[in-house]
Coordinates of C-alpha atoms and ligand atoms in Angstrom, one line a residue:
X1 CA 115.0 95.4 69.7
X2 CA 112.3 93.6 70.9
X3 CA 109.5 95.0 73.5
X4 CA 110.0 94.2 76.6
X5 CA 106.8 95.3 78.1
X6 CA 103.8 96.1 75.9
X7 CA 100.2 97.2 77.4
X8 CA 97.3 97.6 75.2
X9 CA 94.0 98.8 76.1
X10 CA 94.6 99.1 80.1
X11 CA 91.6 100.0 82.5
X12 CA 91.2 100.4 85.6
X13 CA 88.5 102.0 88.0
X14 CA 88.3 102.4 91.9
X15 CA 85.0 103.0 92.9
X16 CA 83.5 104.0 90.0
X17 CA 86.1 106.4 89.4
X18 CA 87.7 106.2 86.1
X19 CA 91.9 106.1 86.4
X20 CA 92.6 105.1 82.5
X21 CA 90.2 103.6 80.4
X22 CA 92.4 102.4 77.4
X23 CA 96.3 102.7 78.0
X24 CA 98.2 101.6 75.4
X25 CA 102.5 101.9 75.6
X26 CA 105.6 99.8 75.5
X27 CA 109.5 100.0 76.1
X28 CA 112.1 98.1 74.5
X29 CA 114.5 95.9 76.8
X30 CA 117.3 97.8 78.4
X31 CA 115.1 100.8 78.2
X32 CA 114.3 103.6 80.6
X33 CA 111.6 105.1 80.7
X34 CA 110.4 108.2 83.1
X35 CA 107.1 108.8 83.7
X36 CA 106.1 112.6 85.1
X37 CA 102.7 114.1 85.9
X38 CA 100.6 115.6 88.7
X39 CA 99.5 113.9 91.6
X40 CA 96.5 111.2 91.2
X41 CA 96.7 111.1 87.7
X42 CA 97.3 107.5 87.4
X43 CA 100.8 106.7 87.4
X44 CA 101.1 104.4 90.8
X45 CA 98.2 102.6 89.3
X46 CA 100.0 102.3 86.4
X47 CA 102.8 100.7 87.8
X48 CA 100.9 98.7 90.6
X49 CA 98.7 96.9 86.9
X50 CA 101.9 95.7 85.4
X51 CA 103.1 93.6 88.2
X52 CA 99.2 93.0 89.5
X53 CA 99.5 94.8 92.5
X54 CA 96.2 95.5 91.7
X55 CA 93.8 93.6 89.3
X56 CA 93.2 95.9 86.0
X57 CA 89.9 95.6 84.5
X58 CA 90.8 95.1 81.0
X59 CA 93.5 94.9 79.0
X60 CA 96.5 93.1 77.6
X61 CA 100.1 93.6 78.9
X62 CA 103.0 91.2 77.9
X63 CA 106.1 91.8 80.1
X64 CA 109.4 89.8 79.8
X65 CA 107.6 87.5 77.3
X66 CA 104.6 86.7 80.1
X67 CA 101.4 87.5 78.7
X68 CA 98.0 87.8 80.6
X69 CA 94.5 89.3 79.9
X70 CA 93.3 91.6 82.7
X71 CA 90.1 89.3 82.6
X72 CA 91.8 86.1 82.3
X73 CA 94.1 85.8 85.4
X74 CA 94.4 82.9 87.3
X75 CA 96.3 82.7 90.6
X76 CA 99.2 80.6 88.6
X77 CA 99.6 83.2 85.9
X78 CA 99.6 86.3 88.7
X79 CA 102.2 84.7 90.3
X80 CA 104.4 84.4 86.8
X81 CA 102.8 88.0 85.9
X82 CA 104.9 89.1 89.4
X83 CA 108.2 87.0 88.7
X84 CA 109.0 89.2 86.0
X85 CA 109.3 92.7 87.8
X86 CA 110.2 94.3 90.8
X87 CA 109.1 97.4 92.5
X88 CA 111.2 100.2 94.1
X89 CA 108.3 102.1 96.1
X90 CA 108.3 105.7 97.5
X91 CA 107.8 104.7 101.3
X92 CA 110.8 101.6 101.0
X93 CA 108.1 98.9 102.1
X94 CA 110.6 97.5 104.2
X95 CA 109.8 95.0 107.3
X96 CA 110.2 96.8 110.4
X97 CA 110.9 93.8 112.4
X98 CA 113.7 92.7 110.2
X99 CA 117.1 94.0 109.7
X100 CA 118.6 95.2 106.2
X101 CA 119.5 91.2 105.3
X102 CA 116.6 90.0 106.5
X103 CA 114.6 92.4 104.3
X104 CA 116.8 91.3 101.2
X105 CA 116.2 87.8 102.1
X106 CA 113.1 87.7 102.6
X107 CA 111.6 87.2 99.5
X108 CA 114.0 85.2 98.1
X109 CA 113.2 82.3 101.1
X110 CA 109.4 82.7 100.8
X111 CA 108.7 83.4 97.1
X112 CA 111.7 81.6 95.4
X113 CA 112.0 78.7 98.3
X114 CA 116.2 80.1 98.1
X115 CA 117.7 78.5 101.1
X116 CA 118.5 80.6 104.3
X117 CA 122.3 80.9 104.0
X118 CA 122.5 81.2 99.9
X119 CA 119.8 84.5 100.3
X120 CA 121.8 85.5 103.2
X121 CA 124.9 85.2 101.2
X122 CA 123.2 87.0 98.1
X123 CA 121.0 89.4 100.3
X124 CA 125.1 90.6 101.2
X125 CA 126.3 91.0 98.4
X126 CA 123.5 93.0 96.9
X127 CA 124.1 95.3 100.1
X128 CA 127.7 95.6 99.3
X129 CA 126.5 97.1 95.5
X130 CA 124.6 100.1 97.2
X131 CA 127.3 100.6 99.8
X132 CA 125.5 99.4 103.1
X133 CA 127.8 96.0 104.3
X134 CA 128.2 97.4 107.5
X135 CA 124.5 98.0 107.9
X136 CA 123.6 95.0 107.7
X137 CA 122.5 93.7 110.7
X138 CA 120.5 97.2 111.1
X139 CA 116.6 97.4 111.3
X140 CA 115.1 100.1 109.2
X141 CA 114.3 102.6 112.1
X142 CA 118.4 102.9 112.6
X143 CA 118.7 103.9 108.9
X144 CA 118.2 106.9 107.1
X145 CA 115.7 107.5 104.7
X146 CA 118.3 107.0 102.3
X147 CA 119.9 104.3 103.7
X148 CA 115.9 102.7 103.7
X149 CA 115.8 102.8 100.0
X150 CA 119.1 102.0 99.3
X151 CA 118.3 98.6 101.3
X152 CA 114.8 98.5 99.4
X153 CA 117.0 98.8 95.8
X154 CA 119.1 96.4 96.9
X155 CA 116.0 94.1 97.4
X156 CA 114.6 94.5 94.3
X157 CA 118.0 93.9 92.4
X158 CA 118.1 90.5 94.2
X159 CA 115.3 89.4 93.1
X160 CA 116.7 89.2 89.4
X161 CA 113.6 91.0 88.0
X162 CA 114.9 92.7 85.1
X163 CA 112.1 94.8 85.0
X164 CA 112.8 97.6 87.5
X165 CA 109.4 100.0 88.6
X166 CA 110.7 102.4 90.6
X167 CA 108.0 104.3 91.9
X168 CA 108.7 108.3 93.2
X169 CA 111.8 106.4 94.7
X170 CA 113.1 109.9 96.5
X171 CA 110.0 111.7 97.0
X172 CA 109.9 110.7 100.5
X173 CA 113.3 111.5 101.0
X174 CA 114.5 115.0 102.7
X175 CA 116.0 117.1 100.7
X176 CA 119.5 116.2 101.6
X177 CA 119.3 112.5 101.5
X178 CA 118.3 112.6 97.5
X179 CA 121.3 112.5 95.9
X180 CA 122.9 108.9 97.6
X181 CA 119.5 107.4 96.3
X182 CA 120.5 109.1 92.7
X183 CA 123.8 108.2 92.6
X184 CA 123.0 104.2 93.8
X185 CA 120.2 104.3 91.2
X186 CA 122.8 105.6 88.5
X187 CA 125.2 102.5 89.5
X188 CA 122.0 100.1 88.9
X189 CA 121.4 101.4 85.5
X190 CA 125.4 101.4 84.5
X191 CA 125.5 97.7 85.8
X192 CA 122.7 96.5 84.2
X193 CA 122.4 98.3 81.4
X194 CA 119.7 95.4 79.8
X195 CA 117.3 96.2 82.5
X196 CA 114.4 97.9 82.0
X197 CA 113.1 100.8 83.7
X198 CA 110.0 102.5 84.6
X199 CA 110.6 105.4 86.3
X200 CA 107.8 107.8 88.1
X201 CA 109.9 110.7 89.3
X202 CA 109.8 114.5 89.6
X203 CA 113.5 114.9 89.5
X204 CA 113.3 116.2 86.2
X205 CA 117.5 116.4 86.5
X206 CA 117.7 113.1 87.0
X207 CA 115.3 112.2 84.7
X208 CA 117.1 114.2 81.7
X209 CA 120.4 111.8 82.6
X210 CA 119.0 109.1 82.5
X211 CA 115.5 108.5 80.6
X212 CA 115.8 107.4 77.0
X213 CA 112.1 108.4 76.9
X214 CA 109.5 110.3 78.9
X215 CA 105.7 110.3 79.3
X216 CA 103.9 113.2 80.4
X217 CA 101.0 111.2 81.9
X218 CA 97.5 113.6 82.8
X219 CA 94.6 112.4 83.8
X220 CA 95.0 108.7 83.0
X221 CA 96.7 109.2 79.5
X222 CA 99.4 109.4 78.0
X223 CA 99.6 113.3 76.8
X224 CA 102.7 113.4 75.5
X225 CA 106.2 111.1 74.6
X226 CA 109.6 112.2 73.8
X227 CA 113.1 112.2 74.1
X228 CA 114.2 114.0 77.8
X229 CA 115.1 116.8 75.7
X230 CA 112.0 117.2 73.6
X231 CA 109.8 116.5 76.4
X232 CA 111.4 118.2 79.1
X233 CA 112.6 121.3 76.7
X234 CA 110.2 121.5 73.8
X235 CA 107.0 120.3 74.9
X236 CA 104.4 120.6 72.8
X237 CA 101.0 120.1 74.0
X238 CA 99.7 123.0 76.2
X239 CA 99.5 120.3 79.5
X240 CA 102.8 119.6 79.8
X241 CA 103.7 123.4 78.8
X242 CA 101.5 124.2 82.0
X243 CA 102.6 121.2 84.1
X244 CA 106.6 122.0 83.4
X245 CA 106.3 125.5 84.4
X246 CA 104.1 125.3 87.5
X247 CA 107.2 122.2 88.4
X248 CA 109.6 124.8 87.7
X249 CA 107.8 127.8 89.9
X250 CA 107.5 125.1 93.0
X251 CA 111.1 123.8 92.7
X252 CA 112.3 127.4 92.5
X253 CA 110.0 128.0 95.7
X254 CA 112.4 125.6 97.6
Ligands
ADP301 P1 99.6 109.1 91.1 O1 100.5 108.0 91.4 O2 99.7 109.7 89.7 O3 99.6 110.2 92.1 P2 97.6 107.2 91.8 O4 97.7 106.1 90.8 O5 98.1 106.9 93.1 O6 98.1 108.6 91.2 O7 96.1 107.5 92.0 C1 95.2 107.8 90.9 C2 93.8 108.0 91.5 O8 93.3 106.7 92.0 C3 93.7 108.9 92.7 O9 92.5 109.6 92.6 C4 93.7 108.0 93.9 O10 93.0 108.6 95.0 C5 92.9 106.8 93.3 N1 93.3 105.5 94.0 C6 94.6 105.0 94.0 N2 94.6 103.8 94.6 C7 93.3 103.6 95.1 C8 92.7 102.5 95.8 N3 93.4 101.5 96.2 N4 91.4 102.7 96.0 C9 90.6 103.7 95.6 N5 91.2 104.7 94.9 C10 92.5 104.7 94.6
MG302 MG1 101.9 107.9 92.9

């Protein structure tokens, strides 16, 4: 199979702070693969560099056969570089002044000049997927949390992005509200099963069903790769030893 997304020597610094100075991974089309690791270690910024949220400093990243150099971008190519992924973000992003269509749609009118009624029409039917038709015509502060993602997934889906980069898509979520963003996410993967997924999550359960591979990702680099299994079960180096069982302490605190 080919790569789907390669990165090679990735950089990038905020302020004179160091995230990653040479980041170097790939995953193979219809791939999933989880990322885990403690907070402000990188992994947002990760996932913001491959879709040029923000502007890494150096580097080379091909994804969906678009290739830029972090110090060779022009506005064109940033726009092309963005075409080819979507992001599924902790806090849903969604417009607050427009309803669960209207968020769906949104996009596909501005960015990909889609005509009112045909994103209307596709915004629906994307809705209808993740189980919200009759929630249509409702603006995100009548929704749940879950309800809010499940409207943000359905978003990214219609976008045709086969790149999905979901990013801690539940940790916002109370506790309860979890497992409808799980089981929607689990749909996604069986119905498009040559999409491929970067996944930042601490739902290590979730993460074992699904992941064909998992990072542990410390301090900006990649510590560690494995199967769920190996990673998650037989870890090897001593920081994701450390970093599993203080997880495991704090989710038994719950
Ligand atoms: P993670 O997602 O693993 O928690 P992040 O990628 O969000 O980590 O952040 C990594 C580090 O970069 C943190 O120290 C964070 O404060 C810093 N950082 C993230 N975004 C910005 C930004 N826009 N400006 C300055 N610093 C940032
Ligand atoms: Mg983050």
């Amino acid at each position: 199979m080919t790569d789907f997304i390669e990165v090679t020597g990735l950089a990038k610094t905020f302020d004179h702070h160091q995230i990653f100075s040479d980041l170097n991974f790939s995953a193979k089309a219809g791939e999933i693969v989880a990322i885990i690791g403690p907070s402000g270690s990188g992994k947002s910024t990760l996932l913001r560099c491959l879709n040029l949220l923000e502007t890494p400093d150096k580097g080379n990243v091909t994804i969906n056969g678009e290739h830029f150099e972090a110090d060779h971008l022009s506005k064109q190519k940033i726009l092309a570089v963005r075409q080819q992924s979507t992001m599924v973000f902790q806090q849903f992003n969604l417009f607050r002044q427009k309803n669960a269509w209207e968020n769906i749609a949104e996009g596909l009118i501005t960015v990909k000049k889609i005509a009112k009624t045909v994103a209307k029409a596709r915004a629906l039917e994307e809705l209808d997927r993740v189980g919200l038709t009759e929630y249509a015509n409702f603006y995100p502060e009548q929704l749940s949390g879950g309800q809010k993602q499940r409207v943000a997934i359905a978003r990214s889906l219609a976008t045709d992005a086969k790149i999905i980069l979901l990013d801690e898509p539940t940790s916002a979520l109370d506790l309860e509200l979890v497992g409808e963003v799980l089981t929607t996410l689990k749909q996604v993967i069986k119905d498009h099963p040559d999409y491929t997924m970067i996944l930042v999550s601490h739902e290590l359960g979730f993460v074992s069903q699904v992941a064909n591979r998992v990072l542990f990702f410390d301090n900006g680099q990649i510590i560690e790769s494995g199967s769920a299994d190996q990673l998650l079960n037989h870890p090897q180096e001593a920081r994701t030893k450390q970093f599993l069982s203080r997880f495991a302490q704090t989710t038994l605190a719950h």
